Amino acid sequence: MARKRDETAYAARRTEILRAAETLFVEQGFHQTGMAAICEAAGMSPGALYRYFSSKADIIKAFVEEERAEAAALFDWLEGARDFRSALVDALEETIGLVGDEDYGRLALEIAAEGARDADVGAILGESEREAHERLTAIIKAAQKAGQADETADAGASARLLLMLIDGAIGTGTGLAKLSKKSLRSVLQRLVDGLFAGPVKRA
């Protein structure tokens, strides 16, 4: 009888491998990092590693899935917020603050570049982007219906602009770190108010 896999231990080990690969990708770049180096960093043999990931592309896909899960959790929180505009500023501040982290930004750029080279990775990234746009659009429409956002604002276009802002922040890298928290929040508040304040539909 085959031994049943310990799913908790398997998931924990898989996460350890991802973190080891993440460090190497940030330090050396995706294509400069071989599976042998990942094995060494994770403290395991190639045979053991391939039980978790069959290729570096699979590791990239796992990073994307982690990001999708984190984005979903953030959208859940935003959806349940009582003050839509304030919560949106909080969400943007947190997300752009992460992008401003040097290591996070480098990894994000490596993933984006691999998405342009690998069709499977590109498809996952595209689906993630579509999912984020649909979810944020729905949240904006709900805020409009609740009287917390200008009902004349184009929800889909506004969602696209906000997501582009986050994507664009990746390209600026650590330049964002030069902004004080107060300055960043002030600019984001003005942006959100410009998009969604004004004549609102009263519930």
Short mmCIF file of C-alpha atoms in Angstrom, two decimals:
data_model
loop_
_atom_site.label_atom_id
_atom_site.label_comp_id
_atom_site.label_asym_id
_atom_site.label_seq_id
_atom_site.Cartn_x
_atom_site.Cartn_y
_atom_site.Cartn_z
CA MET A 1 0.00 0.00 0.00
CA ALA A 2 1.40 3.38 -1.03
CA ARG A 3 2.27 5.73 1.79
CA LYS A 4 -0.05 8.72 1.99
CA ARG A 5 1.68 12.06 1.48
CA ASP A 6 1.75 14.49 4.40
CA GLU A 7 0.14 17.49 2.68
CA THR A 8 1.12 19.94 5.41
CA ALA A 9 4.78 18.95 5.26
CA TYR A 10 4.67 18.92 1.45
CA ALA A 11 3.24 22.46 1.32
CA ALA A 12 5.79 23.71 3.84
CA ARG A 13 8.71 22.24 1.89
CA ARG A 14 7.32 23.63 -1.35
CA THR A 15 7.21 27.10 0.19
CA GLU A 16 10.81 26.73 1.36
CA ILE A 17 11.87 25.94 -2.21
CA LEU A 18 9.99 28.98 -3.52
CA ARG A 19 11.67 31.29 -1.04
CA ALA A 20 15.11 29.87 -1.92
CA ALA A 21 14.42 30.30 -5.64
CA GLU A 22 13.07 33.81 -5.04
CA THR A 23 16.33 34.88 -3.39
CA LEU A 24 18.38 33.48 -6.28
CA PHE A 25 16.18 35.04 -8.97
CA VAL A 26 16.49 38.44 -7.29
CA GLU A 27 20.26 38.16 -6.85
CA GLN A 28 21.19 36.49 -10.15
CA GLY A 29 18.22 36.78 -12.51
CA PHE A 30 15.95 34.02 -13.77
CA HIS A 31 18.06 32.76 -16.66
CA GLN A 32 21.32 32.96 -14.72
CA THR A 33 19.89 30.66 -12.04
CA GLY A 34 19.99 26.94 -12.74
CA MET A 35 17.98 24.21 -11.09
CA ALA A 36 21.22 22.93 -9.52
CA ALA A 37 21.65 26.24 -7.70
CA ILE A 38 18.06 26.07 -6.46
CA CYS A 39 18.68 22.54 -5.21
CA GLU A 40 21.76 23.67 -3.32
CA ALA A 41 19.99 26.69 -1.80
CA ALA A 42 17.03 24.53 -0.76
CA GLY A 43 19.30 21.79 0.61
CA MET A 44 17.93 18.96 -1.52
CA SER A 45 18.84 16.68 -4.39
CA PRO A 46 17.63 17.26 -7.98
CA GLY A 47 15.43 14.18 -7.73
CA ALA A 48 13.76 15.54 -4.62
CA LEU A 49 13.27 18.99 -6.14
CA TYR A 50 11.55 17.59 -9.22
CA ARG A 51 8.88 16.07 -7.00
CA TYR A 52 7.79 19.64 -6.25
CA PHE A 53 8.60 21.53 -9.44
CA SER A 54 9.40 20.11 -12.86
CA SER A 55 11.08 23.28 -14.16
CA LYS A 56 11.95 26.88 -13.40
CA ALA A 57 8.83 27.88 -15.34
CA ASP A 58 6.77 25.88 -12.85
CA ILE A 59 8.40 27.84 -10.04
CA ILE A 60 7.46 31.12 -11.76
CA LYS A 61 3.88 29.86 -12.11
CA ALA A 62 3.82 29.16 -8.38
CA PHE A 63 4.94 32.74 -7.69
CA VAL A 64 2.08 34.03 -9.85
CA GLU A 65 -0.42 31.84 -8.00
CA GLU A 66 0.83 33.24 -4.69
CA GLU A 67 0.27 36.76 -6.01
CA ARG A 68 -3.23 35.86 -7.18
CA ALA A 69 -4.12 34.54 -3.74
CA GLU A 70 -2.77 37.67 -2.05
CA ALA A 71 -4.65 39.90 -4.50
CA ALA A 72 -7.88 37.98 -3.87
CA ALA A 73 -7.49 38.49 -0.13
CA LEU A 74 -6.93 42.22 -0.65
CA PHE A 75 -10.00 42.46 -2.87
CA ASP A 76 -12.05 40.60 -0.25
CA TRP A 77 -10.99 43.18 2.33
CA LEU A 78 -11.69 46.11 0.00
CA GLU A 79 -15.10 44.70 -0.88
CA GLY A 80 -16.09 44.58 2.79
CA ALA A 81 -14.77 48.03 3.70
CA ARG A 82 -17.28 50.58 4.97
CA ASP A 83 -15.46 53.58 3.44
CA PHE A 84 -14.62 52.69 -0.16
CA ARG A 85 -12.34 55.62 -1.06
CA SER A 86 -10.32 55.50 2.15
CA ALA A 87 -9.94 51.72 1.88
CA LEU A 88 -8.87 52.02 -1.74
CA VAL A 89 -6.14 54.48 -0.77
CA ASP A 90 -5.01 52.02 1.93
CA ALA A 91 -4.91 49.18 -0.60
CA LEU A 92 -2.98 51.20 -3.17
CA GLU A 93 -0.55 52.44 -0.54
CA GLU A 94 0.15 48.90 0.64
CA THR A 95 0.50 47.46 -2.87
CA ILE A 96 2.67 50.23 -4.27
CA GLY A 97 4.74 50.17 -1.10
CA LEU A 98 5.49 46.50 -1.75
CA VAL A 99 6.41 47.21 -5.36
CA GLY A 100 8.77 49.90 -4.13
CA ASP A 101 10.73 47.23 -2.25
CA GLU A 102 13.85 46.51 -4.30
CA ASP A 103 13.69 42.71 -4.06
CA TYR A 104 9.96 42.57 -4.75
CA GLY A 105 10.36 44.85 -7.77
CA ARG A 106 13.20 42.79 -9.24
CA LEU A 107 11.26 39.55 -8.86
CA ALA A 108 8.17 41.11 -10.44
CA LEU A 109 10.23 42.24 -13.43
CA GLU A 110 11.77 38.78 -13.80
CA ILE A 111 8.30 37.22 -13.80
CA ALA A 112 6.98 39.73 -16.35
CA ALA A 113 9.96 39.11 -18.63
CA GLU A 114 9.47 35.35 -18.43
CA GLY A 115 5.79 35.83 -19.26
CA ALA A 116 6.84 37.46 -22.53
CA ARG A 117 9.09 34.49 -23.36
CA ASP A 118 7.05 31.54 -22.11
CA ALA A 119 3.52 31.16 -23.48
CA ASP A 120 2.27 29.16 -20.51
CA VAL A 121 3.59 31.69 -17.98
CA GLY A 122 2.21 34.52 -20.15
CA ALA A 123 -1.22 32.89 -20.18
CA ILE A 124 -1.24 32.64 -16.37
CA LEU A 125 -0.19 36.28 -16.05
CA GLY A 126 -2.88 37.32 -18.53
CA GLU A 127 -5.55 35.41 -16.63
CA SER A 128 -4.38 36.96 -13.37
CA GLU A 129 -4.66 40.45 -14.89
CA ARG A 130 -8.13 39.77 -16.27
CA GLU A 131 -9.23 38.39 -12.92
CA ALA A 132 -7.93 41.46 -11.07
CA HIS A 133 -9.62 43.84 -13.51
CA GLU A 134 -12.97 42.07 -13.30
CA ARG A 135 -12.86 41.94 -9.51
CA LEU A 136 -11.87 45.59 -9.06
CA THR A 137 -14.47 46.72 -11.60
CA ALA A 138 -17.18 44.87 -9.67
CA ILE A 139 -16.04 46.44 -6.39
CA ILE A 140 -16.16 49.93 -7.91
CA LYS A 141 -19.65 49.30 -9.30
CA ALA A 142 -20.80 48.12 -5.87
CA ALA A 143 -19.38 51.31 -4.30
CA GLN A 144 -21.24 53.39 -6.88
CA LYS A 145 -24.47 51.57 -6.13
CA ALA A 146 -23.92 52.15 -2.40
CA GLY A 147 -23.44 55.88 -2.95
CA GLN A 148 -19.73 55.85 -2.08
CA ALA A 149 -18.40 56.67 -5.54
CA ASP A 150 -19.40 58.97 -8.36
CA GLU A 151 -21.92 57.00 -10.41
CA THR A 152 -20.78 58.72 -13.62
CA ALA A 153 -17.25 57.28 -13.34
CA ASP A 154 -16.43 54.50 -15.82
CA ALA A 155 -15.83 51.57 -13.45
CA GLY A 156 -13.96 49.44 -15.97
CA ALA A 157 -11.68 52.23 -17.16
CA SER A 158 -11.03 53.37 -13.59
CA ALA A 159 -10.08 49.84 -12.56
CA ARG A 160 -7.74 49.59 -15.56
CA LEU A 161 -6.07 52.88 -14.65
CA LEU A 162 -5.50 51.83 -11.04
CA LEU A 163 -4.02 48.47 -12.07
CA MET A 164 -1.80 50.22 -14.62
CA LEU A 165 -0.58 52.48 -11.83
CA ILE A 166 0.53 49.43 -9.87
CA ASP A 167 2.14 47.82 -12.93
CA GLY A 168 3.90 51.06 -13.76
CA ALA A 169 5.24 51.29 -10.23
CA ILE A 170 7.16 48.09 -10.86
CA GLY A 171 9.17 49.86 -13.54
CA THR A 172 10.13 52.72 -11.22
CA GLY A 173 11.63 50.27 -8.72
CA THR A 174 13.14 51.83 -5.67
CA GLY A 175 12.31 55.33 -6.89
CA LEU A 176 9.12 54.96 -4.90
CA ALA A 177 11.17 54.57 -1.74
CA LYS A 178 12.19 58.21 -2.12
CA LEU A 179 8.62 59.28 -1.43
CA SER A 180 7.66 59.75 2.18
CA LYS A 181 4.66 57.79 3.38
CA LYS A 182 2.81 61.07 3.87
CA SER A 183 3.55 62.26 0.33
CA LEU A 184 2.56 58.95 -1.24
CA ARG A 185 -0.73 58.81 0.65
CA SER A 186 -1.52 62.44 -0.20
CA VAL A 187 -1.01 61.81 -3.92
CA LEU A 188 -3.02 58.60 -3.84
CA GLN A 189 -5.86 60.30 -1.95
CA ARG A 190 -6.01 63.03 -4.59
CA LEU A 191 -6.05 60.43 -7.35
CA VAL A 192 -8.84 58.39 -5.76
CA ASP A 193 -10.90 61.48 -4.97
CA GLY A 194 -10.41 62.70 -8.53
CA LEU A 195 -11.75 59.42 -9.88
CA PHE A 196 -14.60 58.78 -7.49
CA ALA A 197 -15.55 61.88 -5.50
CA GLY A 198 -18.11 64.40 -6.73
CA PRO A 199 -21.81 63.92 -7.37
CA VAL A 200 -22.62 60.54 -5.90
CA LYS A 201 -25.80 58.52 -5.90
CA ARG A 202 -27.30 58.58 -2.42
CA ALA A 203 -28.38 55.23 -1.05
#
